[in-house]
Amino acid sequence: MSSEKRTLRSQTNFQKLEESNKRQMASLGGLSHTGFDTTSTMKLAHSDSKQGKLDDTERHTMHRDISKTATRGGKLSDVVPPFALSAMENLRSGKVNVVQQDFRSNPQKGGAYDGFMMTMSRVFSHGDSAEDKEIPYPKSPNPYNEDVQYDRAHRAPYSLVGTEGNTFKTVWAPHYPNIAVDSHMERMAMKKFEKYGDGNVMHMAVDSHDRSTVGVVYDRGDNPGISKKTGKEKPRFKSVFAQYGRKF
């Protein structure tokens, strides 16, 4: 096959993929990042005065602000963004522990791209050793910035799904959002897992070109307990999300 024919075939295949991605994204209703926006706090952490750190008061304030945006409801659809609902329902009813859908258009070229990638993990007892953790390199080039360190964000968190998460795609994220926001949501997922058990806690990450949403969705079961604030039964489902810009 000549090089011209190979190039034409490659272009045709890529066009078909883009068209397929657009149709799938349209069927999902479009992406909307959700949750408390931590970008300004993350930029502060990366400022010269902070050198990648926040004090305890600043971190605890951010954690409280994230928690305040929690959503509660009697159905899963009450607490999950519409574009993510079908994938999360499939995850809850299926036999796999991680679902990843990549609708991005050519992220490996660098620069801005259309679409988004969505990764959902069902937290379970895996027992895998931390030394087996691997984080793949993202498709997109490292957005190197001499003032900001970028790390690989683990989109199927090892603490939650073990070695099963090693094979899934990821993105570049500024250092502090990676350790402050992502890690906070992972700890929250693990804490809820310890309370509600296998299959009832999901971690979710959604990544577009320049922004990420990470969150935890959980099912309290048939007896969700009584709220100390209202004295009434708690809604069965709850979600907590946070978001941040990735291009500082």
XYZ file of C-alpha atoms in Angstrom:
248
model
C 0.000 0.000 0.000
C 1.377 3.444 -0.955
C 2.030 6.103 1.661
C -0.728 8.282 0.129
C -3.290 5.491 0.563
C -2.137 4.836 4.137
C -2.464 8.538 4.942
C -5.935 8.685 3.381
C -7.051 5.591 5.307
C -5.701 7.042 8.555
C -7.521 10.338 7.950
C -10.748 8.512 7.084
C -10.556 6.346 10.216
C -9.884 9.370 12.399
C -12.828 11.233 10.862
C -15.099 8.258 11.543
C -13.881 8.146 15.149
C -14.539 11.859 15.621
C -18.034 11.525 14.175
C -18.733 8.550 16.437
C -17.470 10.466 19.482
C -19.674 13.449 18.625
C -22.740 11.222 18.295
C -22.050 9.539 21.613
C -21.446 12.848 23.379
C -24.662 14.244 21.918
C -26.582 11.217 23.172
C -25.204 11.849 26.680
C -26.546 15.394 26.717
C -23.212 17.218 26.807
C -20.533 17.672 29.456
C -20.980 20.031 32.387
C -18.288 20.126 35.071
C -19.819 20.101 38.526
C -18.987 20.552 42.199
C -17.087 23.185 44.140
C -14.487 24.926 41.960
C -11.120 24.693 43.730
C -9.098 26.397 40.959
C -8.388 29.655 42.805
C -7.240 27.751 45.898
C -5.037 25.494 43.776
C -3.464 28.472 42.023
C -2.770 29.987 45.429
C -0.988 26.787 46.473
C 1.236 27.034 43.391
C 2.081 30.695 43.956
C 5.595 31.743 44.900
C 4.534 32.536 48.456
C 3.065 29.058 49.022
C 5.503 26.934 46.983
C 3.025 24.104 46.520
C 1.574 24.117 50.030
C -1.491 25.280 51.920
C -1.789 25.593 55.668
C -4.253 23.471 57.640
C -6.868 26.230 57.838
C -6.837 26.751 54.070
C -7.105 23.029 53.353
C -9.886 22.456 55.882
C -11.821 25.425 54.490
C -11.568 23.932 51.010
C -12.741 20.530 52.287
C -15.766 22.155 53.954
C -16.604 24.078 50.785
C -16.469 20.849 48.770
C -18.763 19.099 51.252
C -21.299 21.936 51.145
C -22.005 21.214 47.469
C -23.132 17.631 48.199
C -26.303 16.445 46.467
C -28.799 14.014 48.020
C -31.729 12.107 46.592
C -33.859 8.998 46.612
C -32.628 7.849 43.167
C -29.213 7.588 41.568
C -30.379 10.009 38.872
C -30.900 12.647 41.585
C -27.195 12.785 42.448
C -25.323 11.984 39.204
C -24.896 14.396 36.248
C -27.102 13.320 33.305
C -24.157 12.681 30.976
C -22.689 10.180 33.470
C -25.830 8.380 34.593
C -25.890 5.560 32.032
C -22.237 4.660 32.602
C -22.688 4.634 36.367
C -25.793 2.464 36.154
C -23.853 0.013 33.970
C -20.999 0.005 36.470
C -23.334 -0.755 39.378
C -25.060 -3.595 37.557
C -22.085 -5.045 35.671
C -19.220 -7.367 36.475
C -16.346 -4.926 36.016
C -15.008 -2.510 38.596
C -13.832 0.252 36.246
C -15.598 1.814 33.249
C -13.763 4.318 31.076
C -15.223 6.177 28.092
C -12.880 8.326 26.016
C -14.600 10.813 23.693
C -11.576 13.085 23.205
C -10.535 14.137 19.696
C -6.823 13.608 19.089
C -5.402 14.667 22.481
C -1.948 13.344 21.532
C -1.369 16.316 19.221
C -1.230 18.703 22.162
C -3.111 21.957 22.531
C -6.855 22.257 22.930
C -9.064 19.343 21.935
C -12.777 18.615 21.832
C -14.545 16.003 23.920
C -13.867 14.504 27.317
C -12.834 11.303 29.071
C -14.930 9.789 31.858
C -13.629 7.178 34.309
C -15.753 5.489 36.971
C -14.504 3.047 39.591
C -16.513 0.847 41.929
C -14.665 0.636 45.247
C -14.043 -2.904 46.495
C -11.687 -4.912 48.725
C -8.779 -5.756 46.430
C -5.878 -6.567 48.746
C -3.253 -5.623 46.142
C 0.156 -4.430 47.262
C 1.016 -0.752 46.791
C 4.337 -1.624 45.141
C 2.389 -2.957 42.142
C 0.886 0.464 41.464
C 1.562 1.823 37.985
C 0.275 4.998 36.389
C 0.303 5.044 32.565
C 1.496 8.101 30.670
C -1.263 10.310 29.244
C -1.855 10.544 25.511
C -1.420 14.307 25.556
C 2.081 15.838 25.807
C 3.238 17.008 29.227
C 2.182 20.694 29.457
C 5.554 21.547 30.989
C 5.675 24.873 32.786
C 8.791 26.019 34.631
C 6.585 27.456 37.387
C 4.187 24.501 37.770
C 4.979 20.806 38.150
C 2.589 18.463 36.306
C 1.955 14.887 37.439
C 0.051 11.898 36.096
C -3.388 11.797 37.717
C -4.520 8.247 38.531
C -8.017 8.157 37.061
C -8.800 4.655 38.386
C -7.318 5.198 41.869
C -5.069 2.378 43.036
C -6.243 2.659 46.625
C -9.802 1.963 45.467
C -9.433 -0.678 42.737
C -5.889 -2.044 43.017
C -3.949 -3.302 39.996
C -7.104 -3.286 37.874
C -6.665 0.464 37.621
C -3.143 0.260 36.156
C -4.296 -0.199 32.559
C -6.633 2.783 32.258
C -5.842 6.104 30.599
C -5.107 9.238 32.564
C -4.312 12.955 32.180
C -1.694 15.478 33.286
C -2.694 17.586 36.285
C -0.856 20.311 38.212
C 0.923 18.856 41.215
C -1.169 20.338 44.007
C -4.661 19.562 42.633
C -3.389 16.024 42.116
C -2.401 15.596 45.762
C -4.921 17.926 47.423
C -8.188 17.497 45.501
C -7.825 14.054 43.907
C -6.388 12.511 47.067
C -9.082 14.123 49.226
C -11.818 12.561 47.090
C -10.062 9.175 47.160
C -9.896 9.296 50.959
C -13.573 10.214 51.068
C -14.417 7.233 48.820
C -12.423 4.882 51.040
C -14.080 6.228 54.189
C -17.542 5.701 52.694
C -16.527 2.235 51.484
C -15.567 1.283 55.042
C -19.063 2.316 56.105
C -21.219 1.056 53.228
C -19.199 -1.842 51.769
C -18.515 -3.426 48.375
C -20.461 -2.162 45.400
C -22.035 0.819 47.126
C -19.372 3.492 46.602
C -18.243 4.847 43.218
C -15.404 7.205 42.367
C -15.775 9.329 39.247
C -13.365 11.484 37.229
C -14.240 13.531 34.141
C -11.513 15.261 32.160
C -11.865 17.756 29.335
C -9.022 19.682 27.719
C -8.428 22.151 30.539
C -10.641 21.093 33.464
C -11.356 18.074 35.642
C -14.205 16.995 37.901
C -13.642 14.334 40.554
C -16.272 12.974 42.886
C -17.738 10.259 45.049
C -21.222 8.756 44.727
C -22.572 6.328 47.294
C -25.636 4.282 48.163
C -26.625 4.207 51.838
C -28.917 1.209 51.298
C -32.457 0.493 52.415
C -31.857 1.890 55.919
C -29.888 5.106 55.346
C -30.253 6.340 58.928
C -31.633 9.493 60.524
C -30.201 12.953 59.913
C -28.972 14.715 63.056
C -29.867 18.073 61.505
C -33.438 17.356 60.379
C -34.432 14.361 62.485
C -35.727 12.732 59.292
C -34.507 9.739 57.334
C -31.534 10.510 55.118
C -31.967 10.190 51.337
C -30.580 6.899 50.041
C -28.054 8.379 47.573
C -25.463 11.104 47.995
C -22.727 12.587 45.828
C -19.903 15.036 46.438
C -17.921 16.620 43.584
C -15.050 19.051 43.170
C -13.526 20.523 40.040
C -10.381 22.393 39.035
C -8.744 23.920 36.002
C -5.666 22.029 34.790
C -3.963 24.816 32.800
C -2.289 27.187 35.246
